[in-house]
CSV table of C-alpha atoms (C1' of nucleotides) in Angstrom, one decimal:
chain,number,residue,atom,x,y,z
A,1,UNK,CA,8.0,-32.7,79.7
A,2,UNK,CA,11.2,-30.9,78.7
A,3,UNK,CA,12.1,-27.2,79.4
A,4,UNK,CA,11.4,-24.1,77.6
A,5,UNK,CA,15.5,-24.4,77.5
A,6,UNK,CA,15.3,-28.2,75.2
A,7,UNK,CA,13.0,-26.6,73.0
A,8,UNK,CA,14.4,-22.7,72.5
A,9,UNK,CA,17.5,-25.2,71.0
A,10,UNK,CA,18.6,-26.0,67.4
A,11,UNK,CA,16.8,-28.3,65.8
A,12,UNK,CA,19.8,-30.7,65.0
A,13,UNK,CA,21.1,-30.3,68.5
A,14,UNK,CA,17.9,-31.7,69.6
A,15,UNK,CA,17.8,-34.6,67.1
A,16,UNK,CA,21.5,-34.8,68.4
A,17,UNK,CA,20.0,-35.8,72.2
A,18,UNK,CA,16.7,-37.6,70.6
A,19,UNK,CA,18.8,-40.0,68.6
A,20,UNK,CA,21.5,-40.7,71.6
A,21,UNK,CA,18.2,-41.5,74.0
A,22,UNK,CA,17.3,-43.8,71.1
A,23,UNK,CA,20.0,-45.7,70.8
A,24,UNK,CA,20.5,-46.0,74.2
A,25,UNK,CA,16.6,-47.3,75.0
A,26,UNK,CA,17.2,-49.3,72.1
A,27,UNK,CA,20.0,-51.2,73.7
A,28,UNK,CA,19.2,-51.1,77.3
A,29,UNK,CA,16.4,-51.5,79.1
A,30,UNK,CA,14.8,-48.1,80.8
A,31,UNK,CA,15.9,-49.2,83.8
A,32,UNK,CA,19.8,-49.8,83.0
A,33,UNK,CA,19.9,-46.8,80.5
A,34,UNK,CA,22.9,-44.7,81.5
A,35,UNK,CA,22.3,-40.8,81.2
A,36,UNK,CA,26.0,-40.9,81.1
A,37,UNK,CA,26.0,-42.4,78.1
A,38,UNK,CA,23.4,-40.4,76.1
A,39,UNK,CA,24.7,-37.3,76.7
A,40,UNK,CA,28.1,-38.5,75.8
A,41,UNK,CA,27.2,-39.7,72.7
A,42,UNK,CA,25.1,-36.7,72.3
A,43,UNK,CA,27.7,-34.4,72.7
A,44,UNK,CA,26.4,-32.5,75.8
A,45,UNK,CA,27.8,-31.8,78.9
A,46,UNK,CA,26.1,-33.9,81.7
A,47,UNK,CA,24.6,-30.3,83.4
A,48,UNK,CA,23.3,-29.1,80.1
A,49,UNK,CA,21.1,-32.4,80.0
A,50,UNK,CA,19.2,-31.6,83.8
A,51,UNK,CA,19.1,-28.0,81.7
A,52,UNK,CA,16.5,-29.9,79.4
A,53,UNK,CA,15.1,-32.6,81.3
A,54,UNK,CA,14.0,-33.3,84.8
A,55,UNK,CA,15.7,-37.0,84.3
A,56,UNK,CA,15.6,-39.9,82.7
A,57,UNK,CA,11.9,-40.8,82.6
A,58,UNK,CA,11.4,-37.2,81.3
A,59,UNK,CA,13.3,-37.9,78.6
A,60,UNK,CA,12.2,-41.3,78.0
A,61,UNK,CA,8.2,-40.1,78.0
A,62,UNK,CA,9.7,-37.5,75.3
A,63,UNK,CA,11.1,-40.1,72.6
A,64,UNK,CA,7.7,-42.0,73.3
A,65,UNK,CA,6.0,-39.0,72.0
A,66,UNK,CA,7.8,-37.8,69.4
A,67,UNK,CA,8.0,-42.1,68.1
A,68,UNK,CA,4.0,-41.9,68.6
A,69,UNK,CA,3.4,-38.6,66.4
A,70,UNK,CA,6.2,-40.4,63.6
A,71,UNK,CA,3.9,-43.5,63.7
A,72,UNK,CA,0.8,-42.0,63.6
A,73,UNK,CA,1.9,-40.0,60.5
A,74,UNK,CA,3.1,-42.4,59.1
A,75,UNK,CA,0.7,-45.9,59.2
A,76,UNK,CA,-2.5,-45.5,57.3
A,77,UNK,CA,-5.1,-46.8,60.0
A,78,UNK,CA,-6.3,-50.0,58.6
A,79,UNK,CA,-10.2,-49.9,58.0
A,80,UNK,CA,-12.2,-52.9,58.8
A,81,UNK,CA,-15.4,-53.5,57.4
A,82,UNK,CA,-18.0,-55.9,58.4
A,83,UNK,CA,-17.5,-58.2,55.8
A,84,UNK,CA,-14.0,-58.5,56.6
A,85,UNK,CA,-13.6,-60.9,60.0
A,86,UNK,CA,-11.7,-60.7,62.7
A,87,UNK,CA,-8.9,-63.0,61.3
A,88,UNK,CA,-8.2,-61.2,58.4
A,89,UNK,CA,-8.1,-57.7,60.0
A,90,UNK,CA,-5.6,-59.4,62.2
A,91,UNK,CA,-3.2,-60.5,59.6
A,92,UNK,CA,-3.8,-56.8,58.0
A,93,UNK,CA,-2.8,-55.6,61.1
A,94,UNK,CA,0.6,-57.7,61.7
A,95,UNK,CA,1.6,-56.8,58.4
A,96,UNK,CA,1.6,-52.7,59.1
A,97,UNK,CA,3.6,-53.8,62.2
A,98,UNK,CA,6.0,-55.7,60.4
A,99,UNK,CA,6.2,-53.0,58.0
A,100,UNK,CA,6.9,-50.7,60.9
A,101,UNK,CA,9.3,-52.6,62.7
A,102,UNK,CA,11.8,-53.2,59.2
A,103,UNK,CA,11.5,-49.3,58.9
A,104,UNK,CA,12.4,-48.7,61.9
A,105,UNK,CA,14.0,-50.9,64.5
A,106,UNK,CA,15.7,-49.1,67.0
A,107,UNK,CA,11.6,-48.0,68.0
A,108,UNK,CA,10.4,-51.5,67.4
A,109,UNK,CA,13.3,-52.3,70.1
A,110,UNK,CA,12.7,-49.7,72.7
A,111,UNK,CA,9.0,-51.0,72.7
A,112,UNK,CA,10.0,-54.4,73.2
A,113,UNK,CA,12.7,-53.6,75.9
A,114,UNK,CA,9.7,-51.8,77.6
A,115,UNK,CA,8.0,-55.3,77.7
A,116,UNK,CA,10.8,-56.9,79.9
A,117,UNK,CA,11.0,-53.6,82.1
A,118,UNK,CA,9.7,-54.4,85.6
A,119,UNK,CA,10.4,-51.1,87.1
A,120,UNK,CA,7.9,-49.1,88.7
A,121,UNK,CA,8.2,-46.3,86.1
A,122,UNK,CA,7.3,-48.4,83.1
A,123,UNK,CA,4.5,-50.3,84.8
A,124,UNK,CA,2.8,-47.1,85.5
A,125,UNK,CA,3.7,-45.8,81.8
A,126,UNK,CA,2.5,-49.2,79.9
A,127,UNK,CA,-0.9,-49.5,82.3
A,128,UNK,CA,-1.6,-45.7,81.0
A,129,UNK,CA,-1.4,-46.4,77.3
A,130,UNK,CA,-4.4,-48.2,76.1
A,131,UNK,CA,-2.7,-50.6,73.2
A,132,UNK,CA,-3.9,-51.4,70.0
A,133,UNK,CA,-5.1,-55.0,71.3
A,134,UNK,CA,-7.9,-53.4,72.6
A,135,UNK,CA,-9.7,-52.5,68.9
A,136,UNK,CA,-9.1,-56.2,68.2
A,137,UNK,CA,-10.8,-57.4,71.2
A,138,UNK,CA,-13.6,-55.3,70.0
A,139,UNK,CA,-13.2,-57.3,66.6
A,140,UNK,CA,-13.3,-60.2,68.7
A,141,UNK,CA,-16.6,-59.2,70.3
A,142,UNK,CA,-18.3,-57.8,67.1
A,143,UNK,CA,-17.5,-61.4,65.4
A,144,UNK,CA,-19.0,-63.2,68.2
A,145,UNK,CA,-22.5,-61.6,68.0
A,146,UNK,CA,-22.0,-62.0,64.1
A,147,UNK,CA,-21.8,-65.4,64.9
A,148,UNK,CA,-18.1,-66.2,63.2
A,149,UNK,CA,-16.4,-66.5,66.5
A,150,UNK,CA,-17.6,-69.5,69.3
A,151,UNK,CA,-19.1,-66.8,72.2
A,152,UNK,CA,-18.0,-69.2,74.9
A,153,UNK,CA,-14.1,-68.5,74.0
A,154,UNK,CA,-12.0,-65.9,76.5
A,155,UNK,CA,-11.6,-62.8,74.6
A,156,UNK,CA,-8.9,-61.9,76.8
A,157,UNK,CA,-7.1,-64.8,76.4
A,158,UNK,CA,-7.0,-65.0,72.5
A,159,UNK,CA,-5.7,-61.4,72.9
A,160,UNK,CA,-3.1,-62.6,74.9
A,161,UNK,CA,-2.2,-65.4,72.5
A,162,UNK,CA,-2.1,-62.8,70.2
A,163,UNK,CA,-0.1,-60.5,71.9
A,164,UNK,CA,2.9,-62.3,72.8
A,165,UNK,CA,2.9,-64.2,70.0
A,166,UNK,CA,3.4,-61.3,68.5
A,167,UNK,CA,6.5,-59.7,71.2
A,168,UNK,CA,7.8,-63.1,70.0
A,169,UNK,CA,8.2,-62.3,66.4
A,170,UNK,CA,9.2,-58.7,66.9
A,171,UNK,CA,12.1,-60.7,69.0
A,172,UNK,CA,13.0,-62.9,65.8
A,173,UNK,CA,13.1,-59.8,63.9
A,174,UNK,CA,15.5,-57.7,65.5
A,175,UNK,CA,17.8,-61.1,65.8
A,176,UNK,CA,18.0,-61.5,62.3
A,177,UNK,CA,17.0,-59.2,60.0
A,178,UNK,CA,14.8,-61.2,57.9
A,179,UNK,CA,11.1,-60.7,58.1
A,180,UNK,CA,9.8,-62.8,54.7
A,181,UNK,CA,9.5,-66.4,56.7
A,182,UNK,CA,8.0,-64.8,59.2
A,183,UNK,CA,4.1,-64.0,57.6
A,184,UNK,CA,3.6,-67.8,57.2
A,185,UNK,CA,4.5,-68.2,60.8
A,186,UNK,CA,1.4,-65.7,61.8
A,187,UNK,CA,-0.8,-67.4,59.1
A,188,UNK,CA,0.3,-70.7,61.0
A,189,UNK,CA,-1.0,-69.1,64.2
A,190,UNK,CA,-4.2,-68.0,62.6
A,191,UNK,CA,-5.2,-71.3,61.0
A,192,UNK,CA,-4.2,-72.8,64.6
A,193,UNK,CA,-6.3,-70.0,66.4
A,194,UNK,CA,-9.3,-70.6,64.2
A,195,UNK,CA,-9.5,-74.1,63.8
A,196,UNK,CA,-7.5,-75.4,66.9
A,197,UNK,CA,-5.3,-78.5,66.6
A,198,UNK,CA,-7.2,-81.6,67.8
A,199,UNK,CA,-9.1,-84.0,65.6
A,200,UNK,CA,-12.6,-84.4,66.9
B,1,UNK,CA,32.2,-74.9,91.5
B,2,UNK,CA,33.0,-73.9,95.1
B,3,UNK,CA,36.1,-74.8,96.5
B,4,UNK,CA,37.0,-76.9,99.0
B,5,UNK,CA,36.9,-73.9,101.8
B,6,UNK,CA,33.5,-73.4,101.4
B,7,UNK,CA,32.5,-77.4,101.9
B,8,UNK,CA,34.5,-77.4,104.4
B,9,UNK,CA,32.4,-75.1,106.4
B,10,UNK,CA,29.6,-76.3,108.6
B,11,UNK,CA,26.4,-76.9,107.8
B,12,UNK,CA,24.3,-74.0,109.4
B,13,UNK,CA,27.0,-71.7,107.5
B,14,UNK,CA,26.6,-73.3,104.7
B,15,UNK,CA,23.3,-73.4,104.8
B,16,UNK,CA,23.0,-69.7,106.1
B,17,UNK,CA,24.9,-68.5,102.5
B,18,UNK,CA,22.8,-70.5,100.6
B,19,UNK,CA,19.6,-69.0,101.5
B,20,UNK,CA,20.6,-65.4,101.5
B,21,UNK,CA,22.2,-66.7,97.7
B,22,UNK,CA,18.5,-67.8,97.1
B,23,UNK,CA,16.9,-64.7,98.3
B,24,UNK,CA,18.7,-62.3,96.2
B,25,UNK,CA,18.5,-64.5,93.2
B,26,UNK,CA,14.7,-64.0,93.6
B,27,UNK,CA,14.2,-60.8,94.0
B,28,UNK,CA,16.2,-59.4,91.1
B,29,UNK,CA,17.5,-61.1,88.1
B,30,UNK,CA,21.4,-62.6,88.4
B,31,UNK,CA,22.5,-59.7,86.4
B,32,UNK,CA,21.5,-57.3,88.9
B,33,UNK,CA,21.8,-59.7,91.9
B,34,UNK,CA,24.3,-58.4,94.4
B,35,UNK,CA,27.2,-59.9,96.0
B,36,UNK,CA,27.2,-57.3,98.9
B,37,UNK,CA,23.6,-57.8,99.7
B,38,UNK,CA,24.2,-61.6,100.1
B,39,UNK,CA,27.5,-61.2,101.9
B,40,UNK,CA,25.4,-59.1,104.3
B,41,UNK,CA,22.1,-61.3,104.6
B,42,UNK,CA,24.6,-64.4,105.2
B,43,UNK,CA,27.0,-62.3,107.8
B,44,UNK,CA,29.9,-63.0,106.2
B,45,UNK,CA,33.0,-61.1,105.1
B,46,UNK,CA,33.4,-60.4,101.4
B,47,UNK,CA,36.7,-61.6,101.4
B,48,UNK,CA,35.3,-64.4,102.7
B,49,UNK,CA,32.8,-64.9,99.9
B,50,UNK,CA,35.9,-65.2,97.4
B,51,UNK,CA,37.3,-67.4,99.4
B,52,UNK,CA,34.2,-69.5,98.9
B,53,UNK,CA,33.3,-68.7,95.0
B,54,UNK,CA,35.1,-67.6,92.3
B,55,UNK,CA,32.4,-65.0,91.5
B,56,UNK,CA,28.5,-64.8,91.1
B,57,UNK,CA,28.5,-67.1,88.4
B,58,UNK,CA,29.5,-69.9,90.8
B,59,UNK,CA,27.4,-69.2,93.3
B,60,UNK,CA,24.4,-69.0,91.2
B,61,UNK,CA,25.4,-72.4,89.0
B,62,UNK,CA,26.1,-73.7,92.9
B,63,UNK,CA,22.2,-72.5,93.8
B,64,UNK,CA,21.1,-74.3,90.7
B,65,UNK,CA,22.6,-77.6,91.3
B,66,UNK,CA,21.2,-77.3,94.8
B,67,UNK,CA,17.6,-76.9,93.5
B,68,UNK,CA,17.8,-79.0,91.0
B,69,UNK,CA,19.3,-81.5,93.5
B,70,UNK,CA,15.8,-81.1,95.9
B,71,UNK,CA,13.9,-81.2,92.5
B,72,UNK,CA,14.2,-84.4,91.5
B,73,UNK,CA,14.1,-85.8,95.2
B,74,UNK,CA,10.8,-84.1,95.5
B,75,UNK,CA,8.8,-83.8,92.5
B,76,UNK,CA,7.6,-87.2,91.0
B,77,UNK,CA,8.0,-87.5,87.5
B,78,UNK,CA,4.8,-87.3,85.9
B,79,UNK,CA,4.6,-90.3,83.4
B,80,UNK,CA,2.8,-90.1,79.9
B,81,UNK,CA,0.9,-93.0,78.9
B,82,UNK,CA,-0.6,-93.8,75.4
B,83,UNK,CA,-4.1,-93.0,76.2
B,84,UNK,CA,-3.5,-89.8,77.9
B,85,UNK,CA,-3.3,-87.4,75.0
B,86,UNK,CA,-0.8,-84.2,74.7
B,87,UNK,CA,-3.8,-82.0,76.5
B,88,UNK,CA,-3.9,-83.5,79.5
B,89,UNK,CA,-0.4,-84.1,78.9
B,90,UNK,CA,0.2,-80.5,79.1
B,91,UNK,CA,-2.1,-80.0,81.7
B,92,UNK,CA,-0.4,-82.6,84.4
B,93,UNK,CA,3.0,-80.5,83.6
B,94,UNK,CA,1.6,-77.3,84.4
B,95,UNK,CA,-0.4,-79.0,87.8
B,96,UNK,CA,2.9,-80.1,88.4
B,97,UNK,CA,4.6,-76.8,88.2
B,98,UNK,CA,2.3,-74.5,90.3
B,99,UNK,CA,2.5,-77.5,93.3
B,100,UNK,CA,6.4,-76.5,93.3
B,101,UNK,CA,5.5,-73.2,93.0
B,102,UNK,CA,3.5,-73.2,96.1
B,103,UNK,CA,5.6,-75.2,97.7
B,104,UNK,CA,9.5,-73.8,97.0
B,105,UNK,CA,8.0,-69.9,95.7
B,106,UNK,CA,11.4,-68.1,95.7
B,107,UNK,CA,12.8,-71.5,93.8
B,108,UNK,CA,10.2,-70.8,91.4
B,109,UNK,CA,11.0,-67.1,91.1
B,110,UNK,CA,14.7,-67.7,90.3
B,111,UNK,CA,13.9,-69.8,87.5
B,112,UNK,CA,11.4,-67.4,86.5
B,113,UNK,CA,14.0,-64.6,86.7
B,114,UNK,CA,15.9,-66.6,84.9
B,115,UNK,CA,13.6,-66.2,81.4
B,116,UNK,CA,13.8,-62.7,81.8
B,117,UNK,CA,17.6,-62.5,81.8
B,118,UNK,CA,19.5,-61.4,78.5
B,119,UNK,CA,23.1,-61.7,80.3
B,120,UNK,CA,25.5,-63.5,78.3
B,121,UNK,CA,26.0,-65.9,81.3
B,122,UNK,CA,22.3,-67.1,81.5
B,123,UNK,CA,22.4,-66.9,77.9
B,124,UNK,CA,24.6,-70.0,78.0
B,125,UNK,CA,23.3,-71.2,81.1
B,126,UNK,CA,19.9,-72.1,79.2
B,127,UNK,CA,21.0,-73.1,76.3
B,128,UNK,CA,22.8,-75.9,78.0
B,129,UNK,CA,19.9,-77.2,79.4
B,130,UNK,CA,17.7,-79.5,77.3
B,131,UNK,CA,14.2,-77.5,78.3
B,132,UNK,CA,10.9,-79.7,79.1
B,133,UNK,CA,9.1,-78.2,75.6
B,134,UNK,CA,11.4,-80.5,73.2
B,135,UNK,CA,9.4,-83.4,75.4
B,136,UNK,CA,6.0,-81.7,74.9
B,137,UNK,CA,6.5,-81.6,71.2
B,138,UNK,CA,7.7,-85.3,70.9
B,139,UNK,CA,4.4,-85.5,72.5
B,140,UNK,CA,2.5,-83.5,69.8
B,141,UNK,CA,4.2,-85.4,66.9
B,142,UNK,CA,3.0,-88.8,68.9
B,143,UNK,CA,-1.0,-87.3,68.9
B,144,UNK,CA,-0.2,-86.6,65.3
B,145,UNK,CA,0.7,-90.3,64.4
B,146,UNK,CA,-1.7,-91.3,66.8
B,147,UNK,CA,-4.5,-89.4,64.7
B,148,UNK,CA,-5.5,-87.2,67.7
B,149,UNK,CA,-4.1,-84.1,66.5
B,150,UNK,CA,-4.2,-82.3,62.8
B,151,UNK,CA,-1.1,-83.8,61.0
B,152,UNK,CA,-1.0,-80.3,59.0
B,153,UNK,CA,-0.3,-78.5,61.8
B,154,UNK,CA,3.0,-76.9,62.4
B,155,UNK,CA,4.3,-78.6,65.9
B,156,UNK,CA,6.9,-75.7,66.6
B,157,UNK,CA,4.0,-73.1,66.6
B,158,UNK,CA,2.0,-74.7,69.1
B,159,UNK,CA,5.4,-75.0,71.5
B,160,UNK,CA,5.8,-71.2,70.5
B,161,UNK,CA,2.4,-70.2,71.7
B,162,UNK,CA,2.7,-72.4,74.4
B,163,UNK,CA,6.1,-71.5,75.3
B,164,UNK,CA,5.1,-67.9,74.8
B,165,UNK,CA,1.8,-67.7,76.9
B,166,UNK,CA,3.8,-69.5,79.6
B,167,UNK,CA,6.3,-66.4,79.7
B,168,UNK,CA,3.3,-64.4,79.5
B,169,UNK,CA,1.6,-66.1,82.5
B,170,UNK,CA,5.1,-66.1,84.6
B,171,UNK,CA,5.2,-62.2,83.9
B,172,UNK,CA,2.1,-61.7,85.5
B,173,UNK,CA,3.2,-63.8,88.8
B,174,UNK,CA,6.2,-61.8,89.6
B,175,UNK,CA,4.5,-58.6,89.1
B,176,UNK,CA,1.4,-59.9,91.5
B,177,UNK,CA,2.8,-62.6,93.6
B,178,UNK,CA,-0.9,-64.2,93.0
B,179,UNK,CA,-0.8,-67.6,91.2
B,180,UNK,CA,-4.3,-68.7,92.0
B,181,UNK,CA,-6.0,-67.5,89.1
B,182,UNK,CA,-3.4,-69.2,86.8
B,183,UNK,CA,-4.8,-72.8,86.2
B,184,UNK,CA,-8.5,-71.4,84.8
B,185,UNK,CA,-6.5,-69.5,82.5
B,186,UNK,CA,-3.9,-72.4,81.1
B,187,UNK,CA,-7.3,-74.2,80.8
B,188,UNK,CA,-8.9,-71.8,78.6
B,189,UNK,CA,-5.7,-71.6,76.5
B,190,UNK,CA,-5.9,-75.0,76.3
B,191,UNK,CA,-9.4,-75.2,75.4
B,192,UNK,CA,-8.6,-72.8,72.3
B,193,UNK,CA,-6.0,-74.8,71.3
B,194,UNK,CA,-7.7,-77.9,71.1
B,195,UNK,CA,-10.5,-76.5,68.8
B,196,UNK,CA,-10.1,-72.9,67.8
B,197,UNK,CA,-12.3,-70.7,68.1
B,198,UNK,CA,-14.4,-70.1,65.2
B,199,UNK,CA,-17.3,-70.9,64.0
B,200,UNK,CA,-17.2,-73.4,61.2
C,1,DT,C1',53.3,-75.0,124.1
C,2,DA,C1',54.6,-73.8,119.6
C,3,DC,C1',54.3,-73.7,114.8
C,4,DG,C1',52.1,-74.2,110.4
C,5,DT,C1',48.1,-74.3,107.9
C,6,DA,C1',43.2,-73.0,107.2
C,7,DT,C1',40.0,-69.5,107.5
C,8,DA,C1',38.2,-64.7,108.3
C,9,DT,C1',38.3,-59.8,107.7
C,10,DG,C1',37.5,-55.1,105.9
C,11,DA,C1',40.2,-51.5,103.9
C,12,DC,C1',41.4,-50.4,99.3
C,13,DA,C1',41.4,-49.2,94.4
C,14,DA,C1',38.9,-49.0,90.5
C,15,DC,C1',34.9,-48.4,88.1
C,16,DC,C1',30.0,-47.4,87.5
C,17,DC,C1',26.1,-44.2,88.4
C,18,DT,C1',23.2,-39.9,89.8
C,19,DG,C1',21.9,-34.8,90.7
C,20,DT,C1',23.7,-30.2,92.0
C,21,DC,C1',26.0,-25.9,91.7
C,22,DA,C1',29.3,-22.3,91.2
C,23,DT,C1',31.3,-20.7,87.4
C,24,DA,C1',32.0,-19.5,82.6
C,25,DT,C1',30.6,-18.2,78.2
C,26,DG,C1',27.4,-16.7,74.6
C,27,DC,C1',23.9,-13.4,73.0
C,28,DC,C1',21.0,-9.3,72.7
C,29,DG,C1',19.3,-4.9,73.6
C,30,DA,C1',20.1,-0.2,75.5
D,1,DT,C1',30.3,-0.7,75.3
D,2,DC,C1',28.0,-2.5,79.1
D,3,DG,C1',24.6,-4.9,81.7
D,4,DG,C1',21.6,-8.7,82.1
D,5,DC,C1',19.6,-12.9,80.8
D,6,DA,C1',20.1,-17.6,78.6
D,7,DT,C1',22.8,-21.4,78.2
D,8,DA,C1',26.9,-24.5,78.9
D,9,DT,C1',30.2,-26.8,81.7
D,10,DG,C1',32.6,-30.2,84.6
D,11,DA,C1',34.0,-30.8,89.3
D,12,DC,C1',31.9,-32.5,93.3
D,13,DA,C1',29.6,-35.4,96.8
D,14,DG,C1',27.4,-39.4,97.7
D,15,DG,C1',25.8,-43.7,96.4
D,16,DG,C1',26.4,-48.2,94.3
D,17,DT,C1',29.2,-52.2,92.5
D,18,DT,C1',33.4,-55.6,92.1
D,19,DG,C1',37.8,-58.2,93.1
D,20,DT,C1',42.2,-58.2,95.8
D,21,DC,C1',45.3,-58.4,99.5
D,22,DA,C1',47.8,-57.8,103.7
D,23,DT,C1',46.7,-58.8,108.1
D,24,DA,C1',44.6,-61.2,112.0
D,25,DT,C1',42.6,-65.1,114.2
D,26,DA,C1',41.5,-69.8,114.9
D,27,DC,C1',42.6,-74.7,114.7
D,28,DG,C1',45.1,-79.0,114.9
D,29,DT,C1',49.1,-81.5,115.4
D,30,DA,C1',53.7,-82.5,117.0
DNA sequence: TACGTATATGACAACCCTGTCATATGCCGA
DNA sequence: TCGGCATATGACAGGGTTGTCATATACGTA
């Protein structure tokens, strides 16, 4: 958490440090982040920053935060109704990510440089987090006993098709810009999820 | 390429730099590998270790070769007949892998290292090398023609989850060393694969 | 033995990084 | 105006890294 001192400062100073952390955990992974770098681009003198945080995962646990409240106010939680199966309120579901990530990048790439960080620190952060795969496994679940989804198939495993799938088309986003040939590719993986590939 | 120097040296030396080269490459990605710590695991000078390699890049292209070298001594080619279909085709590959794993694990965690390494340098590095999924997929368009597999399906998606899920799996082995519970799972992925998992 | 070549060495400069701390400046109320 | 508290600063020590280079030692041959 950051000092009384961070937060007794002017809002655009503040936005100042939160958008140099940003771009920095944007381009670097936690681990290799330089505070040497944020405050420069910040504009703050190195002491001033151990004024206002602890270090660097104090800061980083800060940007989390203040990305989590902009998400939450910003994506409408997607309602799923019974009537409406798991597949569907998957796709719904990638498309307020994909949504997310155009708007804002530099977030959708400080979540994905967090996927390739094996340092203790964000090992610890990521298994605290419950993720959003966790509703969809519920989807998973609810479908099976509705009896749209085969009850023999590993939950966990379709989640983890699902999931890094998923890290993989965040990846082709960021490399190039272009997001509209990417929703066929996710259909693709649906109709391959739900009717498999081998001729029987 | 090392120089002459270094092949001139005698075999235990030789030997005694390679290792310590191997060690560091698989315990922390060549990006953050260290010269130092290898000059001091092998007990040599690090004047001596230019004298040997122009930099880290040789060494690690030098460590490569080396594998690669016991690779294909070792492993036996796993051949593909007609009547084995891309499933068990798939399935061989990955038997094949975790048996080197077991056997050579820090070879194995270089190359896994390697995945996880944005450097410039292994950038190139991997591009270089024709990978073993362009062979799976040839495979894939065979089953296709072959009428075992859907001819509708998009043959790049299934390397991408496969590819994907693979990353996924070698994720999970660095962080717990554990590669037991690894085959049940490809199998179940496999499984999904082959015939989705709804209900039709 | 003596000399030239091959090999080994670690100090060195240069460049990163982190966290601290004595000092300086700003601000506000008495 | 003056004191006291809040805030800002960058030099500093200590750790890491790399690549070079003058020097020292070993080796082999004449």
């Amino acid at each position: 958490m950051p000092t009384k001192t961070f937060f007794n400062l002017s809002e655009p100073k503040r936005k100042r440090i939160f958008s140099a952390a940003v771009e920095e955990f944007a381009s670097r992974r936690f681990s290799e982040a330089s505070i040497n770098q944020i405050v420069k681009e910040a504009g703050i003198s190195r002491g001033s920053f151990y004024q206002y945080f602890t270090g660097k995962e104090d800061l980083y646990l800060y940007v989390l935060t203040e990305i989590g409240k902009e998400k939450i106010s910003a994506a409408v939680p997607h309602q799923v109704s019974d009537n409406e199966d798991f597949f569907t309120a998957y796709l719904a579901m990638i498309k307020d990510i994909l949504a997310w990530a155009r708007e804002r990048p530099l977030y959708t790439k400080i979540w994905m440089l967090m996927e390739f960080d094996d340092s203790e620190f964000i090992a610890k952060l990521t298994a605290q987090f419950p993720n959003a795969w966790g509703r969809l496994r519920e989807l998973i679940e609810r479908d099976k006993k509705l009896g749209r989804i085969r009850p023999d198939v590993n939950s966990d495993m379709v989640i983890q098709i699902l999931y890094n799938l998923n890290l993989h088309f965040q990846k082709a986003i960021i490399r190039r810009g272009n997001l509209d040939d990417l929703l066929p590719q996710v259909e693709e993986l649906v109709k391959i999820l739900r009717g498999g590939i081998a001729i029987v």
